[in-house]
Coordinates of C-alpha atoms in Angstrom, one line a residue:
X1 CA 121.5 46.5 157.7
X2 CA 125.3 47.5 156.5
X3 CA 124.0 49.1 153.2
X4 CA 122.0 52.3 155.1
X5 CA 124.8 52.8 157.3
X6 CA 127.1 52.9 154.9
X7 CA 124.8 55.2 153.2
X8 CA 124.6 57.3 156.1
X9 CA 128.5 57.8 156.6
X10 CA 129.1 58.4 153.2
X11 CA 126.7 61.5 153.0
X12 CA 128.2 62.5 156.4
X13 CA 131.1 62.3 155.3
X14 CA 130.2 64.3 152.0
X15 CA 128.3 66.8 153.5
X16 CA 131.3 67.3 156.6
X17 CA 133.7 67.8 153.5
X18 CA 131.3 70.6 152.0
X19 CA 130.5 72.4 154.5
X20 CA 134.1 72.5 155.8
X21 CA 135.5 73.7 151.7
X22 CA 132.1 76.7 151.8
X23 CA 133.6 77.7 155.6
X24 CA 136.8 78.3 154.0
X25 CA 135.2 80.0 151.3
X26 CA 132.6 82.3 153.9
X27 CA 134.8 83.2 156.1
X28 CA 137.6 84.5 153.6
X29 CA 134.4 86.3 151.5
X30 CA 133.3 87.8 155.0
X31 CA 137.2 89.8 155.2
X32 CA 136.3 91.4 152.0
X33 CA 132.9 93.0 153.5
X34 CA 134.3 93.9 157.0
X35 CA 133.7 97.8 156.2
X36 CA 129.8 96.9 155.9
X37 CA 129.8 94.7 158.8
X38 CA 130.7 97.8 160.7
X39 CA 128.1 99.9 159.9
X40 CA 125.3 97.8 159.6
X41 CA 124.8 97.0 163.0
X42 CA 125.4 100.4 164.6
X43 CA 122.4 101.5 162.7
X44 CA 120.4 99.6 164.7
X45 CA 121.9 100.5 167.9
X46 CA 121.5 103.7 167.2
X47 CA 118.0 103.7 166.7
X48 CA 117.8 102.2 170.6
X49 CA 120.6 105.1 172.0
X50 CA 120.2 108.2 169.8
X51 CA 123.2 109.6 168.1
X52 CA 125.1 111.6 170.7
X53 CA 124.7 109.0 173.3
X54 CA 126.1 106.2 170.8
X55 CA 129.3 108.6 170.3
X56 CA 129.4 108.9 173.6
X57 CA 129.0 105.2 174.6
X58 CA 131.8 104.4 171.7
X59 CA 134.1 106.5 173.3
X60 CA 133.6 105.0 177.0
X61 CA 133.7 101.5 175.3
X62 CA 137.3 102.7 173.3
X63 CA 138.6 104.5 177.0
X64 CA 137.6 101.7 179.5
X65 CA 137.0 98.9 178.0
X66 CA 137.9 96.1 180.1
X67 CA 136.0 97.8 182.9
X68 CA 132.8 97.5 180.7
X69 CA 133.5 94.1 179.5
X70 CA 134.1 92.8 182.9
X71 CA 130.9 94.0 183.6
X72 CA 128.7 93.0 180.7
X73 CA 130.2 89.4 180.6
X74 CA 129.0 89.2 184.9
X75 CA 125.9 89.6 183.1
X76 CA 126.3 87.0 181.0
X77 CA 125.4 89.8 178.1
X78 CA 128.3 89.1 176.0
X79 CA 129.7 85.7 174.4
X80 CA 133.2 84.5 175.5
X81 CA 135.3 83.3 172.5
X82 CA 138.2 81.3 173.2
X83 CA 140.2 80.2 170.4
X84 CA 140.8 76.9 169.4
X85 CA 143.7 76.1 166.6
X86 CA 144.4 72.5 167.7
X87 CA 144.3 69.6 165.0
X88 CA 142.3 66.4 165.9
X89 CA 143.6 63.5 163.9
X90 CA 140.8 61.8 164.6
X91 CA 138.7 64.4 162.6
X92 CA 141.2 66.3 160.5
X93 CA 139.3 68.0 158.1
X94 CA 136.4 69.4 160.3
X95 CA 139.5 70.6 162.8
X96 CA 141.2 72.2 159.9
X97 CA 138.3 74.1 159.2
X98 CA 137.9 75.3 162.8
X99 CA 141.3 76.6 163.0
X100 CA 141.5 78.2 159.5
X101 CA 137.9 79.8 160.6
X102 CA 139.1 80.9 163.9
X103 CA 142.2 82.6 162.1
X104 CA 140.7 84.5 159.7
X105 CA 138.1 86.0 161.6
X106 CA 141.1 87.2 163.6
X107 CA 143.0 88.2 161.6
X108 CA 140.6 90.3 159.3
X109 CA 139.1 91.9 162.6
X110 CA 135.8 90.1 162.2
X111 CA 135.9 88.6 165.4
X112 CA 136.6 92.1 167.3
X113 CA 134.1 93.6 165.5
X114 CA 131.4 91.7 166.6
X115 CA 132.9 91.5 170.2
X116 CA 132.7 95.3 170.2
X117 CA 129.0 95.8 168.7
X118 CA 127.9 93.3 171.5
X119 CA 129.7 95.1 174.7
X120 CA 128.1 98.3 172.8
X121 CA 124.6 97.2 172.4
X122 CA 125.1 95.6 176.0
X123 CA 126.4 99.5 177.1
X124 CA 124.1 101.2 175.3
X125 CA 121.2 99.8 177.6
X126 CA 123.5 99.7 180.9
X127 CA 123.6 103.8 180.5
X128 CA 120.0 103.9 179.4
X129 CA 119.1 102.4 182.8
X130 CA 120.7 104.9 184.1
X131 CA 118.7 107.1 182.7
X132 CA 115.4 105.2 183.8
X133 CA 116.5 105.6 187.2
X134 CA 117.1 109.2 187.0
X135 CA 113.6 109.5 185.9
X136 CA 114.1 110.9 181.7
X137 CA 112.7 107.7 180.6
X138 CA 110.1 108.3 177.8
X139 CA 107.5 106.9 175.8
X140 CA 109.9 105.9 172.6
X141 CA 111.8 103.9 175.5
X142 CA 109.3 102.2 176.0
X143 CA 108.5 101.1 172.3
X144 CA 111.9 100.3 172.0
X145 CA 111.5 97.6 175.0
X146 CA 108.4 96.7 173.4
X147 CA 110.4 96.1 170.0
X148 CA 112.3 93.9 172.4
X149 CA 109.9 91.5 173.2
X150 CA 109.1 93.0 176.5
X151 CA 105.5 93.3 177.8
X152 CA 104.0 97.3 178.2
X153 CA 103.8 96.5 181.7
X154 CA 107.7 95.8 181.9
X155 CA 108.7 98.1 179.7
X156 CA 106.4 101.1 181.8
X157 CA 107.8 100.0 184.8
X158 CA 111.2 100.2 183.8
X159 CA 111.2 103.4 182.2
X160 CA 110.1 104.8 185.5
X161 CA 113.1 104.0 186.9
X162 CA 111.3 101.7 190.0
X163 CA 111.5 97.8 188.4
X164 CA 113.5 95.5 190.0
X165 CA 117.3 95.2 189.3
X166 CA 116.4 91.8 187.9
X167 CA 114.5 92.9 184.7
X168 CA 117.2 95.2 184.3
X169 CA 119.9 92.9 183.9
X170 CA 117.3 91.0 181.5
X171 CA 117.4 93.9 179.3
X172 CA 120.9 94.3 179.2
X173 CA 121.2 90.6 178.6
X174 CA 119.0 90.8 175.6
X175 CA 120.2 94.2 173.6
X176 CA 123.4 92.2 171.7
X177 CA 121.0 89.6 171.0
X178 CA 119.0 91.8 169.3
X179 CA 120.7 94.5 168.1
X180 CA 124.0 92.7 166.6
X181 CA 122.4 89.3 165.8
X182 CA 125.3 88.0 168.8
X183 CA 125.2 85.8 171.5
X184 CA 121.3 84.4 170.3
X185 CA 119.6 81.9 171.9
X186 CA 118.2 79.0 169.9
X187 CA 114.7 79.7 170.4
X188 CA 115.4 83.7 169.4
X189 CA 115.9 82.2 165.7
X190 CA 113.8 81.4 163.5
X191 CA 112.9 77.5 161.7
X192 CA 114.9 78.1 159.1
X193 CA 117.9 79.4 160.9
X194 CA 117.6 75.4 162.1
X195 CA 118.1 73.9 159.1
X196 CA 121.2 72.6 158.3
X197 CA 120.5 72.8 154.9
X198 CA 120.0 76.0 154.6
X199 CA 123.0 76.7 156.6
X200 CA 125.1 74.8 154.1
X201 CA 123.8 76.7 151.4
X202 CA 123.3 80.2 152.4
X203 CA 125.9 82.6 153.3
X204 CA 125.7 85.3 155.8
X205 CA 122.2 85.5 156.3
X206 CA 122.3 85.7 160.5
X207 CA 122.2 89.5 160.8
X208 CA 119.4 90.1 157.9
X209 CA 117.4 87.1 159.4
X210 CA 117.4 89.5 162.8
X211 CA 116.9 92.7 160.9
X212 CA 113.4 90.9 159.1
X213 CA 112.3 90.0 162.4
X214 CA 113.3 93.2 163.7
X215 CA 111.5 95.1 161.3
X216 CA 108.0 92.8 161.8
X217 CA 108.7 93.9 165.6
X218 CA 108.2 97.3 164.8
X219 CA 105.8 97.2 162.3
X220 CA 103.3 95.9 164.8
X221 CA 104.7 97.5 168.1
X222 CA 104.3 101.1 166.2
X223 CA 101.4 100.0 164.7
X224 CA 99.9 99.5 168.5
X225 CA 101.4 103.0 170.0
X226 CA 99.8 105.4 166.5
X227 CA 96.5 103.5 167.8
X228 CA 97.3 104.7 171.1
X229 CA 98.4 108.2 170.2
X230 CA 95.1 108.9 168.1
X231 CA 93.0 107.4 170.3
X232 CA 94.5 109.5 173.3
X233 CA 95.3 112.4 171.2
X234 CA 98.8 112.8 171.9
X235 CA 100.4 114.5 169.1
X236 CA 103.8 114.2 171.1
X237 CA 103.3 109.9 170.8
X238 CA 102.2 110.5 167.1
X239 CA 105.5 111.9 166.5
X240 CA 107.9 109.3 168.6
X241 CA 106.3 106.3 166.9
X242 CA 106.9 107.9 163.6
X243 CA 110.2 109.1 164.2
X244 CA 111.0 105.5 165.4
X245 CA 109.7 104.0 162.4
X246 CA 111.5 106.5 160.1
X247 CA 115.0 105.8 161.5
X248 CA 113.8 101.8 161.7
X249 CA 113.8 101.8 157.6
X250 CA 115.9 105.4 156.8
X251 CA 118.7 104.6 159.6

C-alpha cells in the first residue's frame, strides 16, 4: 500500500516543482509582450462598441474610474484581485511562486491591464443599454448578443429597450467574459482548458482559446442572419452581417 502513495507524492511533488519553475518563467515572458496584450483585446471590444464609442468609453473609464468600477463590481461583472505575498512554510515553493507571480504581473502592468479591458468590456455594454433604452438598438446589436450566447428572443427584446433590468445586468456580467477572456466561468471554457496537463505545458493560450470560440460564434450566428437577410430581402441585414464578419477577422 506504501509503494503507490509514495508514487503519488513524489509526482506531486515533481509536477508542484515544475509548474511553480514554468510560472516563474510565464509570467516574466508575459512582461515582454505587454504592448500586444493591449491591443489584442480591444479589437474585440471594439467590434461590440464601434470605434468612436470605444474612445469615448476609454476616456469615461480614464476620468471616473472608480465610479464605474464601483458599479461593474455591484454587478459582479469584474474579478476582485487581492494580493497575496505571504510565505507558507508549510508549502514554500508553491507560496514563492504565488508571490513572485503576483509581483510581476504588478509590476509590469499586466494585472492593470486586464483589470481595465474587463471594466471596459463591462462599460462598453452598460452604455450600450443605454442606448437600447433610448430606442437606436439595431439588428447588428442583436447578432452581437447572439455572438454572446444569448437567444434571438433575448437579444430582440433587449435591443428594444423593454427587457427586464435582470437580463440586462446578465449582459453586462457576460461582456469581460467574453470579450477579454476575464473573469470566466468554468463551464465557459473549453475540455482542454481543464486539463492540467495542458496547462503545464502551454503558455498563454487563455485569450486565443476565447478568440477560436469566439470566431466559431460568429461563423454560425452570421451564417443564420445572411439566411435571414436573403430570405427577407434586406439588403441593409446583408450588409451588417458582413460588416460584422469583416471586422470579426480584419479588426
Amino acid at each position: 500500500v506504501e509503494a503507490p502513495v509514495l508514487s503519488v507524492g513524489t509526482g506531486s511533488r515533481v509536477t508542484r516543482a515544475y509548474n511553480a519553475a514554468m510560472n516563474i518563467v510565464k509570467n516574466f515572458t508575459l512582461s515582454g509582450s505587454i504592448f500586444p496584450n493591449i491591443s489584442e483585446p480591444l479589437g474585440n471590444i471594439r467590434k461590440h462598441s464601434g470605434m468612436l464609442p470605444l474612445m469615448k468609453n476609454i476616456f469615461d473609464l480614464t476620468t471616473n474610474k472608480k465610479a464605474i468600477e464601483a458599479m461593474l463590481e455591484k454587478q459582479g461583472a469584474i474579478t476582485v484581485d487581492i494580493a497575496n505575498i505571504s510565505i507558507d512554510p508549510i508549502r514554500p515553493v508553491s507560496s514563492f511562486t504565488r508571490a513572485t507571480t503576483e509581483v510581476t504581473r504588478r509590476l509590469f502592468g499586466i494585472k492593470q491591464i486586464n483589470e481595465f479591458q474587463e471594466m471596459l468590456a463591462g462599460y462598453t455594454y452598460a452604455e450600450k443599454i443605454k442606448r437600447f433604452k433610448a430606442g437606436k438598438g439595431n439588428f447588428r446589436d442583436v447578432l452581437l448578443m447572439e455572438e454572446m450566447g444569448f437567444s434571438r428572443r433575448d437579444a430582440e427584446l433587449m435591443k428594444s429597450g423593454k427587457a427586464p433590468q435582470e437580463l440586462y445586468n446578465s449582459l453586462i456580467r457576460r461582456a469581460p467574459a467574453f470579450l477579454t477572456s476575464g473573469a470566466q466561468r468554468g463551464g465557459e471554457q473549453s475540455r482542454l482548458e481543464h486539463s492540467k496537463w495542458f496547462k503545464a505545458l502551454t503558455a498563454f493560450e487563455t485569450y486565443s482559446q476565447m478568440k477560436i470560440r469566439s470566431l466559431s460564434r460568429s461563423v454560425n450566428t452570421y451564417g443564420r442572419g445572411t439566411k435571414e437577410a436573403i430570405n427577407e430581402g434586406n439588403y441593409k441585414k446583408f450588409v451588417d452581417v458582413n460588416r460584422l464578419m469583416a471586422s470579426e477577422i480584419l479588426g
